[in-house]
Structures are given as C-alpha cells and as structure tokens.
CSV table of C-alpha atoms (C1' of nucleotides) in Angstrom, one decimal:
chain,number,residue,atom,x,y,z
A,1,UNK,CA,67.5,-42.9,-14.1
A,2,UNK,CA,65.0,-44.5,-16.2
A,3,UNK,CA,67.3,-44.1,-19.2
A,4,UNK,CA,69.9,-45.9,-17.8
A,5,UNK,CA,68.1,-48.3,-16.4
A,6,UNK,CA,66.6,-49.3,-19.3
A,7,UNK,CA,69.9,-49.5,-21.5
A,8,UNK,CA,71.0,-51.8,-18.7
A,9,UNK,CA,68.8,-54.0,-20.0
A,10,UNK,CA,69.3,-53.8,-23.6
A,11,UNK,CA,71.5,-51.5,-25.9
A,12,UNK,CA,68.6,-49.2,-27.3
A,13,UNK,CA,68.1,-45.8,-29.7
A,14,UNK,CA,66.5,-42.8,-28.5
A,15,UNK,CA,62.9,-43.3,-30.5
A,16,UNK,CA,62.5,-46.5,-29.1
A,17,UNK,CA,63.9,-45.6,-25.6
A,18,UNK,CA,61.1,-42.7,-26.1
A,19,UNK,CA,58.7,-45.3,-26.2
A,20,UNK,CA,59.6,-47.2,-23.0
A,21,UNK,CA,59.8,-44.5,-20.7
A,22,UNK,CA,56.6,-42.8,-21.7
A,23,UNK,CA,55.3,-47.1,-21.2
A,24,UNK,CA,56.4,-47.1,-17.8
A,25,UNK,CA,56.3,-43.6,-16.1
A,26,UNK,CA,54.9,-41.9,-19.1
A,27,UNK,CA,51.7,-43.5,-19.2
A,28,UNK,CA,50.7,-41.4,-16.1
A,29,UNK,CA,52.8,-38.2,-17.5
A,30,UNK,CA,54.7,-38.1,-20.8
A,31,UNK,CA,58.3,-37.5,-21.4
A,32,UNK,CA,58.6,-34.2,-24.3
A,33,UNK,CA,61.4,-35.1,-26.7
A,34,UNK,CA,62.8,-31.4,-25.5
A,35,UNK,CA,63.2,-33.5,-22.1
A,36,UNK,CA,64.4,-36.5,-23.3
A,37,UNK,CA,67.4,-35.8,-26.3
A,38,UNK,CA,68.9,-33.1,-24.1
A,39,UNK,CA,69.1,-35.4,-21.3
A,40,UNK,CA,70.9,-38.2,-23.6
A,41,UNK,CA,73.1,-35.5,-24.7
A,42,UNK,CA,73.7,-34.7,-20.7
A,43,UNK,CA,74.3,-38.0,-20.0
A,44,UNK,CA,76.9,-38.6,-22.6
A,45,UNK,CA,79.1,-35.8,-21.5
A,46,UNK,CA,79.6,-37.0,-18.3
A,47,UNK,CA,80.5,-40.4,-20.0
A,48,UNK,CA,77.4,-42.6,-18.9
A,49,UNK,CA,76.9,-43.7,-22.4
A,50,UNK,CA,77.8,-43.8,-25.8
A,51,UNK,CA,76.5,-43.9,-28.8
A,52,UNK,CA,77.1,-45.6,-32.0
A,53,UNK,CA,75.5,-44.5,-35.4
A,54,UNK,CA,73.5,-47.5,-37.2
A,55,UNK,CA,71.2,-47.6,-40.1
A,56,UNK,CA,67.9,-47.3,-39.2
A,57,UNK,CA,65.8,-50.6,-39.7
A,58,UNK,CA,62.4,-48.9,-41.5
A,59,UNK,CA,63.4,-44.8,-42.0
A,60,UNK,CA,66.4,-42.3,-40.9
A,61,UNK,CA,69.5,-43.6,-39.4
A,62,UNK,CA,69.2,-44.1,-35.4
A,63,UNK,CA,71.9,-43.4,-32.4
A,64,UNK,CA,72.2,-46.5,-30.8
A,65,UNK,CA,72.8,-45.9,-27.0
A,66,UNK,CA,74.9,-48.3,-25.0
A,67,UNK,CA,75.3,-47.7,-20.7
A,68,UNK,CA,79.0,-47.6,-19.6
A,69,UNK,CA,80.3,-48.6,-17.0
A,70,UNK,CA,80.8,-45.0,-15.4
A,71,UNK,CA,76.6,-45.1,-16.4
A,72,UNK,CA,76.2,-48.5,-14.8
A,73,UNK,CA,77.8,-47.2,-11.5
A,74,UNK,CA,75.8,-43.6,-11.3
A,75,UNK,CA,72.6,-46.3,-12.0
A,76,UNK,CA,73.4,-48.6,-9.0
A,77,UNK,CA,74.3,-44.8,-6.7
A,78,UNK,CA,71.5,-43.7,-7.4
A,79,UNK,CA,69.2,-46.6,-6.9
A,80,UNK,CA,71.6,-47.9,-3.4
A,81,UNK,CA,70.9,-44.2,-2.3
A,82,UNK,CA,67.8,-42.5,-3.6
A,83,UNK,CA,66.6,-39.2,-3.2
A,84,UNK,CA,63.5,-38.9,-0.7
A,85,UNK,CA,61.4,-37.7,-3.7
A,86,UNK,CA,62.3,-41.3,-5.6
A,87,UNK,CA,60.4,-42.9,-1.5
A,88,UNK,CA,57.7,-40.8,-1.2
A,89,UNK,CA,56.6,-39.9,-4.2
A,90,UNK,CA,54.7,-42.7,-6.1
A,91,UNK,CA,55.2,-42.2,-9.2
A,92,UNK,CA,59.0,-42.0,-8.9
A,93,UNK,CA,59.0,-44.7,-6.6
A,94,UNK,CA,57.6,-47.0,-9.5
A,95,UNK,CA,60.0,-46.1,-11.1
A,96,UNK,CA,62.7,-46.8,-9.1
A,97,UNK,CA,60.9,-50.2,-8.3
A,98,UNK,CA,61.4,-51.1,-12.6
A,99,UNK,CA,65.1,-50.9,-12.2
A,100,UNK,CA,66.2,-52.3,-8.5
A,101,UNK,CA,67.0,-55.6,-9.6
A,102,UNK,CA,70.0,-53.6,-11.1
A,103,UNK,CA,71.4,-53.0,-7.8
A,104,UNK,CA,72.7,-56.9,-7.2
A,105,UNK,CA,73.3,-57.1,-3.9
A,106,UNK,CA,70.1,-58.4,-2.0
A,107,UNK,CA,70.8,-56.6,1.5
A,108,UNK,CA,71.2,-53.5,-0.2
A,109,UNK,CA,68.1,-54.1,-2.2
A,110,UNK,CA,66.0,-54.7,1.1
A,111,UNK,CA,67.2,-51.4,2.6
A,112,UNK,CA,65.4,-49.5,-0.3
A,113,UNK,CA,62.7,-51.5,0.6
A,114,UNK,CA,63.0,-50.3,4.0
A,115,UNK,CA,62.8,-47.1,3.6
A,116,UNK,CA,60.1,-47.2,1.6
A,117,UNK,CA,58.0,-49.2,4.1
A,118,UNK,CA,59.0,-46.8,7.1
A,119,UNK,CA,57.7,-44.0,4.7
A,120,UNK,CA,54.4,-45.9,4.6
A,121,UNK,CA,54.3,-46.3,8.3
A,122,UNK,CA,54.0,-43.1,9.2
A,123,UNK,CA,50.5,-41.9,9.8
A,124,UNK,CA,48.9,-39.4,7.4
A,125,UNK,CA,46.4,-36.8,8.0
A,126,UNK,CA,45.3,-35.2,5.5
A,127,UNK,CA,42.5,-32.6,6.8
A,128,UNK,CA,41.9,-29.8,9.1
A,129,UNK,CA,39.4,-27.9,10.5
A,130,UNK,CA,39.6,-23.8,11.2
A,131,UNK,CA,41.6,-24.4,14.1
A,132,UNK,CA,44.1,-26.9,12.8
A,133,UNK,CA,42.5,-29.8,14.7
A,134,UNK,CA,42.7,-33.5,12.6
A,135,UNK,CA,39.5,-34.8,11.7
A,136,UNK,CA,39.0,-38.5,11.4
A,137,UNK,CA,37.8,-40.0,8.7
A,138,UNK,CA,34.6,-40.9,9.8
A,139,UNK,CA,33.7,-37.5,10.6
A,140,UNK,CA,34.5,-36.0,7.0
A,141,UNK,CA,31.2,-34.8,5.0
A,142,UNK,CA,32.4,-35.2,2.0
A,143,UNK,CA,32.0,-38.6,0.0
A,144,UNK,CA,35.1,-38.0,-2.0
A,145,UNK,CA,37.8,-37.0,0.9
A,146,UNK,CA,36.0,-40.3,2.5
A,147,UNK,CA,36.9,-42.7,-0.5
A,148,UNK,CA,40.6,-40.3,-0.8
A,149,UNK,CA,41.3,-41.7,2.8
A,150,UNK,CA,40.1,-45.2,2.7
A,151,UNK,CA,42.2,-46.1,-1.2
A,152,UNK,CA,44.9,-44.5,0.8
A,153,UNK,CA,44.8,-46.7,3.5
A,154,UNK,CA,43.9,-50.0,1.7
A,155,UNK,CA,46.5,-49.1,-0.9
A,156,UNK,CA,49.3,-48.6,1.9
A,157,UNK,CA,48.4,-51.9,3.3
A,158,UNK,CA,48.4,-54.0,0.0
A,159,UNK,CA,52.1,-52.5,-0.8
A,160,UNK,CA,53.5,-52.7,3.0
A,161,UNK,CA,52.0,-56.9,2.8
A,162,UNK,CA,54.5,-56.6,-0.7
A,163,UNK,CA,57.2,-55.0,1.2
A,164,UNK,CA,57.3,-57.1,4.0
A,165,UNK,CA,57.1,-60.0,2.3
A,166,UNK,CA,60.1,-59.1,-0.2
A,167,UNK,CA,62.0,-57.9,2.4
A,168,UNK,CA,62.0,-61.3,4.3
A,169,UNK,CA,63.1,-63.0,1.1
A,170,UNK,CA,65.6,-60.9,0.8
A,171,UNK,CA,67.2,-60.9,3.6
A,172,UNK,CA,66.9,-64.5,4.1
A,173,UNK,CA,68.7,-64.7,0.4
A,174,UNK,CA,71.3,-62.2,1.8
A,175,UNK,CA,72.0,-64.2,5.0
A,176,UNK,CA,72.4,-67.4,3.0
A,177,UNK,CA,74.6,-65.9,0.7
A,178,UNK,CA,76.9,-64.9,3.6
A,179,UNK,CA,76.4,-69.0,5.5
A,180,UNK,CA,77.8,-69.7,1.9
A,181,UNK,CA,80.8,-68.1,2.1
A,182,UNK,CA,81.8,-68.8,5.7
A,183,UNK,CA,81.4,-72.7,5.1
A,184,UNK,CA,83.7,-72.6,2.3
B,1,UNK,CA,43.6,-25.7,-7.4
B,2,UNK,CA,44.4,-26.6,-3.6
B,3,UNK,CA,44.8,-22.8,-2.6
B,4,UNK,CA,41.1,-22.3,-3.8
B,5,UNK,CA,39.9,-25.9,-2.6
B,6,UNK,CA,41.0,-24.9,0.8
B,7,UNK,CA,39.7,-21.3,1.0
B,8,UNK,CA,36.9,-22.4,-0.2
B,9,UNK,CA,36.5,-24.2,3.1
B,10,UNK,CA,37.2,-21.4,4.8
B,11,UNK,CA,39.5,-18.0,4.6
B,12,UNK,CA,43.2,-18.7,5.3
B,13,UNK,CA,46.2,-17.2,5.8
B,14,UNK,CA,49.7,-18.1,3.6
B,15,UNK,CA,51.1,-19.4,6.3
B,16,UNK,CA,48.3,-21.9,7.5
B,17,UNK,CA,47.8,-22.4,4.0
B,18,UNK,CA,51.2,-23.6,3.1
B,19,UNK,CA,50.6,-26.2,6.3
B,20,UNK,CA,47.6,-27.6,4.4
B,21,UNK,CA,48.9,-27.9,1.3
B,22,UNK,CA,52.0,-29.4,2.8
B,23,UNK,CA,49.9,-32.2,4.5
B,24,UNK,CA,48.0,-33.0,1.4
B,25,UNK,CA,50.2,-32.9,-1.8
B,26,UNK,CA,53.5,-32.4,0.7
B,27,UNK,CA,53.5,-35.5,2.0
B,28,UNK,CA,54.5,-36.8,-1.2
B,29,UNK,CA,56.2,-33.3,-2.4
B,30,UNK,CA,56.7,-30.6,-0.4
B,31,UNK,CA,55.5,-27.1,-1.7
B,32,UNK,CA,58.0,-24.2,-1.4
B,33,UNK,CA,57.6,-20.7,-0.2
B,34,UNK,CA,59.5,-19.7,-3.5
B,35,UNK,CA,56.2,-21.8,-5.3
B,36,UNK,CA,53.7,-20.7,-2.8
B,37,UNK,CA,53.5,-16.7,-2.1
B,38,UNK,CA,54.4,-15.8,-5.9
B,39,UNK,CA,50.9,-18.7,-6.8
B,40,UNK,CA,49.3,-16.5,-4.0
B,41,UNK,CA,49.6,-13.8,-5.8
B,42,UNK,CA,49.4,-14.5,-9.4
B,43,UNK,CA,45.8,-15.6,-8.2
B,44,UNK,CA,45.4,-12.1,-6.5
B,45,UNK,CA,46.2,-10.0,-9.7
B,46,UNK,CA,43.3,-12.4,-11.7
B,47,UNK,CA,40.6,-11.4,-9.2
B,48,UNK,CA,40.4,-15.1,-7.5
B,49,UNK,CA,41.1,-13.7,-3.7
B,50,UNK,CA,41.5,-11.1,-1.8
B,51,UNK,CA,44.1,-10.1,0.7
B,52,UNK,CA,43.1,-8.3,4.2
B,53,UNK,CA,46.1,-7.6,6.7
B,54,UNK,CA,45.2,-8.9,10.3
B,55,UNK,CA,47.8,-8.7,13.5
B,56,UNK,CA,49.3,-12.2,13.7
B,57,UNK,CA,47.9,-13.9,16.4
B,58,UNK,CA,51.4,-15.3,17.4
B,59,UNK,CA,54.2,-13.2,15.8
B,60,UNK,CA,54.3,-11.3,12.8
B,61,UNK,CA,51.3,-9.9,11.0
B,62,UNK,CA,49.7,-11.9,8.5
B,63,UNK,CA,48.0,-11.6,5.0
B,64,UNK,CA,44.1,-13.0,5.6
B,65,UNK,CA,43.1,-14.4,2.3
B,66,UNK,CA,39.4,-15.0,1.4
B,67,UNK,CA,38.2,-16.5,-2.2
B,68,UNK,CA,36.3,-14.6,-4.4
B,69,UNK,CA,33.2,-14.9,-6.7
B,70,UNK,CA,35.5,-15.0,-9.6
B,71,UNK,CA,37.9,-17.4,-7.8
B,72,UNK,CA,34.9,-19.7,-7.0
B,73,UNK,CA,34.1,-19.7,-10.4
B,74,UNK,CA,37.7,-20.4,-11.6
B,75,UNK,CA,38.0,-23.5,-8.9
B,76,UNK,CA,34.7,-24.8,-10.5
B,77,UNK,CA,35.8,-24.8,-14.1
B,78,UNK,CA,39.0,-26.6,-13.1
B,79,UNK,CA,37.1,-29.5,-11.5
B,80,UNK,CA,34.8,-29.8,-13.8
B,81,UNK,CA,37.0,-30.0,-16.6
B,82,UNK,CA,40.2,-31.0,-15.1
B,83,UNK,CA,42.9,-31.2,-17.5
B,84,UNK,CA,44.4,-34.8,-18.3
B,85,UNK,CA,47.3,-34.7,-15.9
B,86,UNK,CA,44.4,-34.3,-13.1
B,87,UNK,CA,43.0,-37.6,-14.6
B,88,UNK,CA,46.1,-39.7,-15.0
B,89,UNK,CA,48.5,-38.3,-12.6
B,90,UNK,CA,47.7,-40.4,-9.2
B,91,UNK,CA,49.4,-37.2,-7.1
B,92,UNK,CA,47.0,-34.7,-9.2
B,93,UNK,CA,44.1,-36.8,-8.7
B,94,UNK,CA,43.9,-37.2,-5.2
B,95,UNK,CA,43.7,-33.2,-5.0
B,96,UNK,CA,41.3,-32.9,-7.5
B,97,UNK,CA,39.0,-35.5,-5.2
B,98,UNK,CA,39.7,-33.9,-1.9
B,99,UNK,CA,38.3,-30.7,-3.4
B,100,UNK,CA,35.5,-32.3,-5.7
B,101,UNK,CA,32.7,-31.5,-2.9
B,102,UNK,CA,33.1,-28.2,-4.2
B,103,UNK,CA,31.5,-29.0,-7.3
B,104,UNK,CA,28.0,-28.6,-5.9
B,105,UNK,CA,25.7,-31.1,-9.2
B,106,UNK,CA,26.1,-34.3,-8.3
B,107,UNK,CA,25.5,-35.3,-12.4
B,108,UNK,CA,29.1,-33.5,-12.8
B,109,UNK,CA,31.1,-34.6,-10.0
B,110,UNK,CA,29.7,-38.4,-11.2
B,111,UNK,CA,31.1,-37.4,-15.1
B,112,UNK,CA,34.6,-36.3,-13.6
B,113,UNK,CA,35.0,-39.9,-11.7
B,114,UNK,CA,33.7,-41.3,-14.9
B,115,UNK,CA,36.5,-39.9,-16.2
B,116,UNK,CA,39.0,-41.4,-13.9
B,117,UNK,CA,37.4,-44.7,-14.1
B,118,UNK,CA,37.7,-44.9,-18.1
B,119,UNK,CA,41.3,-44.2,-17.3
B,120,UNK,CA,41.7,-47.2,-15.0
B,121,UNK,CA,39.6,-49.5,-17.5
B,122,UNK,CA,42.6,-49.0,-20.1
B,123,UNK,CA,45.1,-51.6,-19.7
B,124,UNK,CA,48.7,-51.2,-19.0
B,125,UNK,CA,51.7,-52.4,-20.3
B,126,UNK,CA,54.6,-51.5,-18.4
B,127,UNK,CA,57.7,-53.7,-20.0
B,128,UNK,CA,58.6,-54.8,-23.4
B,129,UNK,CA,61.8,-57.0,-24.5
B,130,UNK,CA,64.4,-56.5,-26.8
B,131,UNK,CA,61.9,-56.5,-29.6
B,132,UNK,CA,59.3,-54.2,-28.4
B,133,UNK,CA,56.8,-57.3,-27.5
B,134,UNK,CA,55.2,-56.9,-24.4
B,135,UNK,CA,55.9,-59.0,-21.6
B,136,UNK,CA,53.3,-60.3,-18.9
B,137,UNK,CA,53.5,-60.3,-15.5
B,138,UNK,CA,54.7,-64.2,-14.7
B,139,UNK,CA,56.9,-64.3,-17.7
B,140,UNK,CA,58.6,-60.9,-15.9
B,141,UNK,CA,62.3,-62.1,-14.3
B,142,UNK,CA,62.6,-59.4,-11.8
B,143,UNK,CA,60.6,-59.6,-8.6
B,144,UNK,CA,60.5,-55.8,-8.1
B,145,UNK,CA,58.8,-55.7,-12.0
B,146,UNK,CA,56.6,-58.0,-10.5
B,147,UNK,CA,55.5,-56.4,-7.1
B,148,UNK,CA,55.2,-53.4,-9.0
B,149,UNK,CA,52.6,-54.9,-11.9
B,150,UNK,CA,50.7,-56.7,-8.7
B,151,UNK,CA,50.7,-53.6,-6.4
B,152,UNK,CA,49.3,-51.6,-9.7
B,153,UNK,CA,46.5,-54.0,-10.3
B,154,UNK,CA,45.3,-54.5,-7.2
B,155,UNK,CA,45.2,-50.9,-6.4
B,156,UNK,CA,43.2,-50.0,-9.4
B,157,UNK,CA,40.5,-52.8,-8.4
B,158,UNK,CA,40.2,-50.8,-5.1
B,159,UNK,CA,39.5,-47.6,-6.6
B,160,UNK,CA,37.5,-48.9,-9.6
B,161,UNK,CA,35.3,-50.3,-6.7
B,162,UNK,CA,34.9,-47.5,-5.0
B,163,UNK,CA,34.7,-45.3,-8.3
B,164,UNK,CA,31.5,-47.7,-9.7
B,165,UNK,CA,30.1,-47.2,-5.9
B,166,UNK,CA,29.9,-43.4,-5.9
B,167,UNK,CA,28.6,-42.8,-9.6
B,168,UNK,CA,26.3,-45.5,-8.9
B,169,UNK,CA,24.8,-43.4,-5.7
B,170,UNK,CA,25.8,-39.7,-7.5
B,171,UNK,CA,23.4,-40.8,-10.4
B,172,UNK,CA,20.9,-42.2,-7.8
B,173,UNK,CA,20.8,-39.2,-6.6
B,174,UNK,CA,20.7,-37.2,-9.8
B,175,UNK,CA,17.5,-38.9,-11.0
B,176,UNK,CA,16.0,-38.8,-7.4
B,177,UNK,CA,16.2,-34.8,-7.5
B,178,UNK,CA,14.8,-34.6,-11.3
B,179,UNK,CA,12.2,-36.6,-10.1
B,180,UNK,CA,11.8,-34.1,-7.1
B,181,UNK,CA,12.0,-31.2,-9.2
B,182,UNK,CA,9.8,-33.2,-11.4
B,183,UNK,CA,6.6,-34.1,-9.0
B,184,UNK,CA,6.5,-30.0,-7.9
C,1,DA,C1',52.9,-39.4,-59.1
C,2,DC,C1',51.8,-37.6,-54.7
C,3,DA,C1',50.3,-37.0,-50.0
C,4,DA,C1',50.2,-38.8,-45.5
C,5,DG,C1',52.1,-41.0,-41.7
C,6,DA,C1',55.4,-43.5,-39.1
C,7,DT,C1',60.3,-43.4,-38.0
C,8,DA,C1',64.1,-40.8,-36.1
C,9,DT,C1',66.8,-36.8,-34.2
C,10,DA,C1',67.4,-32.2,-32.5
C,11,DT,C1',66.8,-27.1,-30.9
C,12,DC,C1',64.7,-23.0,-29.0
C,13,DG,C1',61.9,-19.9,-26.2
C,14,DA,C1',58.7,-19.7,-22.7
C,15,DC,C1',57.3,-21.2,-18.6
C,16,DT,C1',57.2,-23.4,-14.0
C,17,DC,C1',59.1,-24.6,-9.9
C,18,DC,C1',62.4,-25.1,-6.3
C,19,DG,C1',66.1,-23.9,-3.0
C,20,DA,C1',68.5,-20.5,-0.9
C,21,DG,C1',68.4,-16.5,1.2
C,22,DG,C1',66.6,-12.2,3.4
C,23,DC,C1',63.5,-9.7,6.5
C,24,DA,C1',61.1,-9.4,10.8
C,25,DG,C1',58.6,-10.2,15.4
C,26,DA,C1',57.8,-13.0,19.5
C,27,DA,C1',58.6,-16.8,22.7
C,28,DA,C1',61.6,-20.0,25.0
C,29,DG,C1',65.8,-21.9,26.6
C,30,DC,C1',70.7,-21.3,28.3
D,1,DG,C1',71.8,-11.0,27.6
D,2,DC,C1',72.2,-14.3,23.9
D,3,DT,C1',70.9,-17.7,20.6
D,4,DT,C1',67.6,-20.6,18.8
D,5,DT,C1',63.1,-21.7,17.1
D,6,DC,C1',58.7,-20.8,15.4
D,7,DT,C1',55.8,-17.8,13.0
D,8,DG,C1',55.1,-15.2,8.7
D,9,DC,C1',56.0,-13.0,4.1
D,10,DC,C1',58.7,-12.3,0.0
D,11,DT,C1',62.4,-12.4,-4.1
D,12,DC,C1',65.9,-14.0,-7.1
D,13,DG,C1',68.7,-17.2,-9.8
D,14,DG,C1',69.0,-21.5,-11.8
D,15,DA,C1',67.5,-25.9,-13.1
D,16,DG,C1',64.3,-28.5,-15.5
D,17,DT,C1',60.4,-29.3,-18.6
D,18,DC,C1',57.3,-28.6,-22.3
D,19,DG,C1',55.3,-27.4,-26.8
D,20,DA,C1',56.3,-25.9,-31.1
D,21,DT,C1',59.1,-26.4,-34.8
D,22,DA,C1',62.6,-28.2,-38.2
D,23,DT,C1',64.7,-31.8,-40.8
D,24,DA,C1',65.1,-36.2,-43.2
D,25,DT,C1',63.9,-41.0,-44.7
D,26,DC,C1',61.0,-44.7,-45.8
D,27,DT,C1',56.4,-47.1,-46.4
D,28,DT,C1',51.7,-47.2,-47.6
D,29,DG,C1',47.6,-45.8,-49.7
D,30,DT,C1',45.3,-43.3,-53.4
DNA sequence: ACAAGATATATCGACTCCGAGGCAGAAAGC
DNA sequence: GCTTTCTGCCTCGGAGTCGATATATCTTGT
C-alpha cells in the first residue's frame, strides 16, 4: 500500500522509494530490500505499475516506477476498505493515515475515520489477576504498567479530539458538496 | 517475552495464557494458536518452563506451565538488553514496559527507559517532495499528513514526560539505596 | 592509481508467523 | 437426542519477511 501510495504522488525508482517507506513506516521498523524489490516485481504482474528504464542521475541506471490506473484503483480499494489490522494496529494505521487523501471522496474518507474512532472507543483492559479478574489502574504495583495505561489513555484521547474534529469537517465538506449539486 | 512476563506473575496454563496475551498485544494483533502452542514449546525444549498436566477445571485437561530459573534468567536478559525493535516498535515497547517490573535494579530498568527516551529525542521526518527535501508540517497539503505529524508529536511529549518522571525517581531511588547500603 | 562509499537493482535460503483445520470433553439450548 | 458453544491442545502448509550476498556504476578522498 505504501508503494502505491507514494507513486501516486510522484513517479519514483525503487532506491529512492526505499528511502520513503523506511521515512514513514520504517523509521519504527525497516523495510529489507528482499521485501521491497520482490514486492515491485509482484505489483507489476498484476499491472499496478510500470516501469520505465532511465539513466541514473549520480551511478547505475534506475527503474522508474509509474502507478496505473489498475494500481490507482487497488490503492483507493484498499484504503475505502481496509483490513482491521490497517484500524487497530498503529503502526499500520499511520500508514494508512499518509495516503487517505488519495481516496477523494470526503464521506468515504470520514468513514475510515470512523472506524478508527469506534476502535478507540472501546474500553481496554490490559491486566489480570490469578483469577481473571480486571484490575484498575490505580491498583497496579508496578510504576511501568501504571504509565503503560495512563499514555494509553491520554494518547487515545488526543487522536479521538483529531478524529472527531476531522470527521465534522468532513462531513460538513461532503454535505455541501451534495447542496451544490442539488441547487444546480 | 510476554509468555515469560506473564508466568512470571504467576504459573498459567496455554489457554489462559493465550487470553492474556490476546488482551495485551491482541488488541492490536491477535496471537494465533498456530503462533502460540509451537512458542510454548520451543521455550519448553530450551529449559525456560515446565509443563505439569492438571484435570481442566471446566472441560478438557490442561498443560499447567510454571517458569523456570533458566526461563527467569532468559526474560531478564531480554529486558535488559531489549533488542532495537523493542525500542522503536510502539507495539513491542508497550510489552516490554508491562513486564519491566520484572527487572528487579532499579539503575537498569531506568537505562532501558533511557533508551526509549533517546529514541523519542530524535526527530522525525515523515514526508519529502519530489526532490527528496523534507517538508514541514504547515507546508503539508493533506490534512490526514497533518493529523498524523500532530498526533505523533504530541504523543511523544506525553511519554517523554512521563519517561523523564520515572528515571528521575528510578535514579532517586538508586542513589538512596547506595547510600543505604552505604551508612551500614 | 586505488580504495571506499554512495547509488541502484536483484536473488536466495532460512526463518517466523498466521489461518485453517483437527481432536476432544463438557455445558447449554432447542 | 441434537447441535452449538466454550474450553483446551496441537499440526501443517503457505505466505511473507529478513539478512546475506552479488553485481555494477559513479564520485570522492588519499
């Protein structure tokens, strides 16, 4: 998804492609060229890009990798309809947050957004004692599963303020959009 | 890691296990049986537990498993000197600190978080344009890119807070038992 | 003249992990 | 009586990822 998303943006070769995605989701877990050239190779069999060979600016000659539109589509699929690993798990999440403004459509935008923030509703409890009981916060001995809890928490609130917010503006775009057309 | 952290606490069986590891890590990715039982037992054949069959208390028998000497040690080494991914991956992290009380000087649970905090101190650049030159936050056209940059920053201010707070006391509390050990 | 290092692409074997499935006993609903 | 559901353990195949390695070019420093 990343790759795609980021030769959305701009026609790119793999080195320098390299370089964003270990930038973005790399910086917390780098991408192993065996990952990433078998994956461009994957991706241009089933005709999501192509690939054009240039000259290379400062050493060997570079693959320049262009999105098609069959690529643009699978993007905006995958990004209207993610996988439930790309809601609840944050670092994919992030990623899929760096590419959304590739799915145009603002409604369809602020159901991701949605989903995301009903994820975050949900209460989480982390620890147990021996006989599976929750115990609160307050009552945890230990400093660190203390601080785990309370980031959690203030983190979930800082991005659900974000989430409502953007999902206001959104939809107040979205319903705009649509007075638009039916006072045309 | 979490199979020791949790026995640790106290002895477990698979299935119970698999619950708590669910509700930590889980929430965010789920753990499979196929990942689970075959971990179990990898962990069995290098001394770290041992295995004592008890009648199930509800249906089928189950597999009591109790941490060993060797497995303590093990779980020790790991959070002492967690590998990077432990350090930069936020998922890895948060397991790490829910099972850091294990490691019993405070002077080394204070160098781990020192660790961590290093790794938030580094700043992040998460987008470049066509030309590889970074682009900052207000100059960044999508909202989502944005959010995302925001959401990031303010979350590491919480834990860098938090982080500065405990390795202020952990030291604190290093020097004050020298001192102790010291005065006898 | 030569080595080192960045640029640039690619493959292979080893390893990990997951999903699907199987096996089995007990309780609960229809 | 029957199926479903929960508990509880385990295995296998396939997918994906990584680290090591190979190759080639150009620049820069010595």
């Amino acid at each position: 998804m990343a790759i795609l998303g980021f030769l959305r943006d701009f026609s790119l070769h793999g080195y320098d492609l390299k370089n964003r995605v270990a930038s973005l989701a790399g910086h917390v877990r780098p991408v192993a060229d065996g990952t990433l050239y078998p994956t461009i190779k994957k991706l241009e069999e089933a005709q999501c890009l192509t690939r054009r060979t240039a000259p290379g600016s400062v050493a060997a000659p570079r693959h320049m990798l262009e999105i098609t539109q069959t690529g643009t589509d699978q993007l905006r699929r995958w990004l209207r309809d993610p996988e439930q690993g790309f809601i609840t798990d944050d670092n994919k999440w992030y990623v899929l947050l760096a590419f959304l403004h590739h799915l145009e459509n603002p409604r369809e935008q602020a159901l991701v957004l949605a989903r995301r923030r009903e994820f975050l509703d949900q209460p989480t409890q982390l620890f147990f004692d021996e006989h599976g009981a929750p115990i609160p916060p307050e009552l945890l001995d230990s400093p660190f599963r203390k601080g785990l809890m309370q980031i959690h928490r203030s983190t979930n609130l800082t991005e659900i303020e974000w989430l409502d917010r953007q999902i206001g503006d959104l939809n107040r775009r979205a319903g705009f959009a649509v007075r638009q057309r039916g006072a045309e």
